[in-house]
Amino acid sequence: DSGVTQTPKHLITATGQRVTLRCSPRSGDLSVYWYQQSLDQGLQFLIQYYNGEERAKGNILERFSAQQFPDLHSELNLSSLELGDSALYFCASSISGGLSTDTQYFGPGTRLTVL
Amino acid sequence: QQQVKQSPQSLIVQKGGISIINCAYENTAFDYFPWYQQFPGKGPALLIAIRPDVSEKKEGRFTISFNKSAKQFSLHIMDSQPGDSATYFCAASNNNYGQNFVFGPGTRLSVLP
């Protein structure tokens, strides 16, 4: 158990809908990262938040947004969902946001299925 | 520039054998190279990592070999066990990119008993 929790575990929704994925980092970790894992694209970095502020952005679509709250939990919002958004979404956390050598601890993921 | 290539896509090894997975990168700004292990239904977990100032790092049965001039690094699993059967991802990152990792496409390892 990495100490990172993600809810829900599974999510099934329809095209055009909007969903929110939630992540609680490990106790003491200030950074949260979101990744998308799909069969054709592999594991792709979406976005990083550090202590409530956006730190880095990867291949995140404009239909997707995220935020990190004062208690350091994070939410990833996916809107106008398309079939291609079906994937595993992982959250990871690390103790800081500035050192590439900090270990990222991954949560168990949320499996999103868009029908 | 941001891509990390990984091979093979899948690997089958007999118990007790050596598993070797190779990765290559283009961006010389990368300064941290972790390997992650992922079991089905689980998130990736850090296995071992290396910085480019060393050519090899060993932790138990797992060894990373790093060739800075060739921009390649590899994971060697000695005495492979059925419990090592998982998907392995190499990755690269750099402080300038805020610690966001670029992952290789993964290698599915199966160790036969």
CSV table of N, CA and C in Angstrom, one decimal, chain B residues 16-106:
chain,number,residue,atom,x,y,z
B,16,GLY,N,15.0,-18.4,-12.6
B,16,GLY,CA,16.4,-18.4,-12.4
B,16,GLY,C,17.2,-17.7,-13.5
B,17,GLY,N,16.6,-17.3,-14.6
B,17,GLY,CA,17.3,-16.7,-15.7
B,17,GLY,C,17.5,-15.2,-15.4
B,18,ILE,N,18.1,-14.5,-16.4
B,18,ILE,CA,18.3,-13.1,-16.3
B,18,ILE,C,17.4,-12.4,-17.3
B,19,SER,N,16.7,-11.4,-16.7
B,19,SER,CA,15.8,-10.6,-17.6
B,19,SER,C,16.5,-9.3,-17.8
B,20,ILE,N,16.4,-8.9,-19.1
B,20,ILE,CA,17.1,-7.6,-19.5
B,20,ILE,C,16.1,-6.7,-20.3
B,21,ILE,N,15.9,-5.5,-19.8
B,21,ILE,CA,15.0,-4.6,-20.5
B,21,ILE,C,15.8,-3.3,-20.8
B,22,ASN,N,15.7,-2.8,-22.0
B,22,ASN,CA,16.5,-1.7,-22.4
B,22,ASN,C,15.7,-0.5,-22.7
B,23,CYS,N,16.3,0.7,-22.4
B,23,CYS,CA,15.6,2.0,-22.7
B,23,CYS,C,16.6,2.9,-23.3
B,24,ALA,N,16.1,3.8,-24.1
B,24,ALA,CA,16.9,4.9,-24.7
B,24,ALA,C,16.2,6.2,-24.7
B,25,TYR,N,17.0,7.3,-24.6
B,25,TYR,CA,16.4,8.6,-24.6
B,25,TYR,C,17.1,9.5,-25.5
B,26,GLU,N,16.5,10.7,-25.8
B,26,GLU,CA,17.2,11.7,-26.7
B,26,GLU,C,17.6,12.9,-25.9
B,27,ASN,N,16.8,13.3,-24.9
B,27,ASN,CA,17.0,14.6,-24.3
B,27,ASN,C,18.1,14.5,-23.2
B,28,THR,N,19.2,15.1,-23.5
B,28,THR,CA,20.3,15.1,-22.6
B,28,THR,C,20.1,15.8,-21.3
B,29,ALA,N,19.0,16.6,-21.2
B,29,ALA,CA,18.7,17.3,-20.0
B,29,ALA,C,18.1,16.4,-18.9
B,30,PHE,N,17.7,15.2,-19.3
B,30,PHE,CA,17.2,14.2,-18.3
B,30,PHE,C,18.3,13.9,-17.3
B,31,ASP,N,17.9,13.9,-16.0
B,31,ASP,CA,19.0,13.7,-15.0
B,31,ASP,C,18.6,12.7,-13.9
B,32,TYR,N,17.5,12.0,-14.2
B,32,TYR,CA,17.0,11.0,-13.2
B,32,TYR,C,16.3,9.9,-13.9
B,33,PHE,N,16.6,8.7,-13.7
B,33,PHE,CA,16.1,7.6,-14.5
B,33,PHE,C,15.6,6.5,-13.6
B,34,PRO,N,14.3,6.5,-13.2
B,34,PRO,CA,13.8,5.4,-12.4
B,34,PRO,C,13.2,4.3,-13.2
B,35,TRP,N,13.1,3.2,-12.6
B,35,TRP,CA,12.3,2.0,-13.1
B,35,TRP,C,11.1,1.8,-12.2
B,36,TYR,N,10.0,1.6,-12.8
B,36,TYR,CA,8.8,1.3,-12.0
B,36,TYR,C,8.3,-0.1,-12.4
B,37,GLN,N,7.7,-0.8,-11.4
B,37,GLN,CA,7.2,-2.1,-11.6
B,37,GLN,C,5.7,-2.0,-11.3
B,38,GLN,N,4.9,-2.6,-12.2
B,38,GLN,CA,3.4,-2.5,-12.1
B,38,GLN,C,2.8,-3.9,-12.2
B,39,PHE,N,2.1,-4.3,-11.1
B,39,PHE,CA,1.4,-5.6,-11.2
B,39,PHE,C,-0.1,-5.3,-11.6
B,40,PRO,N,-0.7,-6.3,-12.2
B,40,PRO,CA,-2.1,-6.1,-12.7
B,40,PRO,C,-3.0,-5.5,-11.6
B,41,GLY,N,-3.7,-4.5,-11.9
B,41,GLY,CA,-4.7,-3.9,-11.0
B,41,GLY,C,-4.1,-3.0,-10.0
B,42,LYS,N,-2.8,-2.7,-10.1
B,42,LYS,CA,-2.1,-1.9,-9.1
B,42,LYS,C,-1.5,-0.7,-9.8
B,43,GLY,N,-1.1,0.3,-9.0
B,43,GLY,CA,-0.4,1.4,-9.6
B,43,GLY,C,1.1,1.1,-9.7
B,44,PRO,N,1.9,1.8,-10.5
B,44,PRO,CA,3.3,1.6,-10.6
B,44,PRO,C,4.0,1.9,-9.3
B,45,ALA,N,5.0,1.1,-9.0
B,45,ALA,CA,5.8,1.3,-7.8
B,45,ALA,C,7.3,1.4,-8.1
B,46,LEU,N,8.0,2.3,-7.5
B,46,LEU,CA,9.4,2.5,-7.8
B,46,LEU,C,10.2,1.3,-7.4
B,47,LEU,N,11.0,0.9,-8.3
B,47,LEU,CA,11.8,-0.3,-8.1
B,47,LEU,C,13.3,0.0,-7.8
B,48,ILE,N,13.8,0.9,-8.7
B,48,ILE,CA,15.2,1.3,-8.5
B,48,ILE,C,15.4,2.5,-9.4
B,49,ALA,N,16.4,3.3,-9.1
B,49,ALA,CA,16.6,4.5,-9.9
B,49,ALA,C,18.1,4.9,-9.9
B,50,ILE,N,18.5,5.7,-11.0
B,50,ILE,CA,19.9,6.0,-11.1
B,50,ILE,C,20.0,7.4,-11.6
B,51,ARG,N,21.1,8.1,-11.2
B,51,ARG,CA,21.5,9.4,-11.8
B,51,ARG,C,22.6,9.2,-12.8
B,52,PRO,N,22.7,10.1,-13.7
B,52,PRO,CA,23.7,9.8,-14.8
B,52,PRO,C,25.2,10.0,-14.4
B,53,ASP,N,25.4,10.3,-13.1
B,53,ASP,CA,26.8,10.4,-12.7
B,53,ASP,C,27.4,9.0,-12.3
B,54,VAL,N,26.6,8.0,-12.3
B,54,VAL,CA,27.1,6.6,-12.1
B,54,VAL,C,26.7,5.7,-13.2
B,55,SER,N,27.5,4.7,-13.4
B,55,SER,CA,27.3,3.8,-14.6
B,55,SER,C,26.5,2.6,-14.2
B,56,GLU,N,26.4,2.3,-12.9
B,56,GLU,CA,25.7,1.1,-12.5
B,56,GLU,C,25.2,1.3,-11.0
B,57,LYS,N,24.0,0.7,-10.8
B,57,LYS,CA,23.4,0.7,-9.5
B,57,LYS,C,22.8,-0.6,-9.2
B,58,LYS,N,23.1,-1.2,-8.1
B,58,LYS,CA,22.5,-2.5,-7.8
B,58,LYS,C,21.8,-2.5,-6.5
B,59,GLU,N,20.6,-3.1,-6.5
B,59,GLU,CA,19.8,-3.3,-5.3
B,59,GLU,C,19.2,-4.7,-5.3
B,60,GLY,N,19.9,-5.6,-4.5
B,60,GLY,CA,19.4,-7.0,-4.5
B,60,GLY,C,19.6,-7.6,-5.8
B,61,ARG,N,18.5,-8.2,-6.4
B,61,ARG,CA,18.6,-8.9,-7.7
B,61,ARG,C,18.5,-7.9,-8.9
B,62,PHE,N,18.2,-6.6,-8.6
B,62,PHE,CA,18.0,-5.6,-9.6
B,62,PHE,C,19.2,-4.7,-9.8
B,63,THR,N,19.6,-4.6,-11.1
B,63,THR,CA,20.7,-3.7,-11.4
B,63,THR,C,20.3,-2.8,-12.6
B,64,ILE,N,20.7,-1.5,-12.5
B,64,ILE,CA,20.5,-0.6,-13.6
B,64,ILE,C,21.9,-0.4,-14.1
B,65,SER,N,22.1,-0.5,-15.5
B,65,SER,CA,23.3,-0.1,-16.1
B,65,SER,C,23.0,1.1,-17.0
B,66,PHE,N,23.9,2.1,-16.9
B,66,PHE,CA,23.7,3.4,-17.5
B,66,PHE,C,24.8,3.7,-18.4
B,67,ASN,N,24.5,4.1,-19.7
B,67,ASN,CA,25.5,4.5,-20.6
B,67,ASN,C,25.2,5.9,-21.1
B,68,LYS,N,25.9,6.9,-20.5
B,68,LYS,CA,25.5,8.3,-20.8
B,68,LYS,C,25.8,8.6,-22.2
B,69,SER,N,26.9,8.2,-22.8
B,69,SER,CA,27.3,8.6,-24.1
B,69,SER,C,26.3,8.0,-25.1
B,70,ALA,N,25.8,6.8,-24.9
B,70,ALA,CA,24.9,6.2,-25.8
B,70,ALA,C,23.5,6.6,-25.5
B,71,LYS,N,23.3,7.3,-24.4
B,71,LYS,CA,21.9,7.7,-23.9
B,71,LYS,C,21.0,6.5,-23.8
B,72,GLN,N,21.6,5.5,-23.1
B,72,GLN,CA,20.8,4.2,-22.9
B,72,GLN,C,21.0,3.8,-21.5
B,73,PHE,N,19.9,3.1,-21.0
B,73,PHE,CA,20.0,2.5,-19.7
B,73,PHE,C,19.2,1.2,-19.7
B,74,SER,N,19.6,0.3,-18.9
B,74,SER,CA,18.9,-1.0,-18.9
B,74,SER,C,18.7,-1.5,-17.5
B,75,LEU,N,17.7,-2.4,-17.4
B,75,LEU,CA,17.4,-3.0,-16.1
B,75,LEU,C,17.7,-4.5,-16.3
B,76,HIS,N,18.5,-5.0,-15.3
B,76,HIS,CA,18.8,-6.5,-15.3
B,76,HIS,C,18.2,-7.1,-14.0
B,77,ILE,N,17.4,-8.1,-14.2
B,77,ILE,CA,16.9,-8.8,-13.1
B,77,ILE,C,17.6,-10.2,-13.0
B,78,MET,N,18.4,-10.4,-12.0
B,78,MET,CA,19.1,-11.6,-11.9
B,78,MET,C,18.2,-12.7,-11.2
B,79,ASP,N,18.5,-13.9,-11.4
B,79,ASP,CA,17.7,-15.0,-10.8
B,79,ASP,C,16.2,-14.7,-10.8
B,80,SER,N,15.7,-14.4,-12.0
B,80,SER,CA,14.3,-14.0,-12.1
B,80,SER,C,13.3,-15.1,-11.5
B,81,GLN,N,12.3,-14.6,-10.8
B,81,GLN,CA,11.4,-15.4,-10.1
B,81,GLN,C,10.0,-15.2,-10.7
B,82,PRO,N,9.1,-16.1,-10.5
B,82,PRO,CA,7.7,-16.0,-11.0
B,82,PRO,C,7.0,-14.7,-10.4
B,83,GLY,N,7.4,-14.4,-9.2
B,83,GLY,CA,6.8,-13.2,-8.5
B,83,GLY,C,7.3,-11.9,-9.2
B,84,ASP,N,8.3,-12.0,-10.1
B,84,ASP,CA,8.8,-10.8,-10.8
B,84,ASP,C,7.9,-10.5,-12.0
B,85,SER,N,7.0,-11.4,-12.3
B,85,SER,CA,6.1,-11.2,-13.5
B,85,SER,C,5.3,-10.0,-13.3
B,86,ALA,N,5.5,-9.0,-14.1
B,86,ALA,CA,4.8,-7.7,-14.0
B,86,ALA,C,5.2,-6.9,-15.3
B,87,THR,N,4.7,-5.7,-15.3
B,87,THR,CA,5.0,-4.8,-16.4
B,87,THR,C,6.1,-3.8,-15.8
B,88,TYR,N,7.1,-3.6,-16.5
B,88,TYR,CA,8.2,-2.7,-16.1
B,88,TYR,C,8.3,-1.5,-17.0
B,89,PHE,N,8.3,-0.3,-16.4
B,89,PHE,CA,8.4,0.9,-17.1
B,89,PHE,C,9.7,1.6,-16.7
B,90,CYS,N,10.5,2.0,-17.7
B,90,CYS,CA,11.6,2.9,-17.5
B,90,CYS,C,11.0,4.4,-17.6
B,91,ALA,N,11.7,5.3,-17.0
B,91,ALA,CA,11.2,6.7,-17.1
B,91,ALA,C,12.4,7.6,-17.0
B,92,ALA,N,12.2,8.9,-17.3
B,92,ALA,CA,13.2,9.9,-17.2
B,92,ALA,C,12.6,11.2,-16.8
B,93,SER,N,13.4,12.0,-16.1
B,93,SER,CA,12.8,13.3,-15.7
B,93,SER,C,14.0,14.3,-15.5
B,94,ASN,N,13.6,15.5,-15.3
B,94,ASN,CA,14.5,16.6,-15.2
B,94,ASN,C,13.9,17.7,-14.3
B,95,ASN,N,14.7,18.3,-13.5
B,95,ASN,CA,14.2,19.3,-12.6
B,95,ASN,C,13.5,20.4,-13.4
B,96,ASN,N,14.0,20.7,-14.6
B,96,ASN,CA,13.5,21.8,-15.3
B,96,ASN,C,12.0,21.6,-15.7
B,97,TYR,N,11.6,20.3,-15.7
B,97,TYR,CA,10.2,20.0,-16.1
B,97,TYR,C,9.4,19.7,-14.9
B,98,GLY,N,9.8,20.2,-13.8
B,98,GLY,CA,9.0,20.1,-12.6
B,98,GLY,C,8.8,18.6,-12.1
B,99,GLN,N,9.7,17.8,-12.4
B,99,GLN,CA,9.7,16.4,-11.9
B,99,GLN,C,8.6,15.6,-12.6
B,100,ASN,N,8.1,16.0,-13.7
B,100,ASN,CA,7.1,15.1,-14.4
B,100,ASN,C,7.9,14.1,-15.2
B,101,PHE,N,7.5,12.9,-15.0
B,101,PHE,CA,8.2,11.8,-15.7
B,101,PHE,C,7.8,11.6,-17.1
B,102,VAL,N,8.7,11.2,-18.0
B,102,VAL,CA,8.4,10.7,-19.3
B,102,VAL,C,8.6,9.2,-19.2
B,103,PHE,N,7.6,8.4,-19.4
B,103,PHE,CA,7.7,6.9,-19.3
B,103,PHE,C,7.9,6.3,-20.6
B,104,GLY,N,8.6,5.2,-20.6
B,104,GLY,CA,8.7,4.3,-21.7
B,104,GLY,C,7.3,3.5,-21.8
B,105,PRO,N,7.1,2.8,-23.0
B,105,PRO,CA,5.8,2.2,-23.2
B,105,PRO,C,5.6,0.9,-22.4
B,106,GLY,N,6.7,0.4,-21.7
B,106,GLY,CA,6.5,-0.7,-20.8
B,106,GLY,C,6.9,-2.0,-21.4
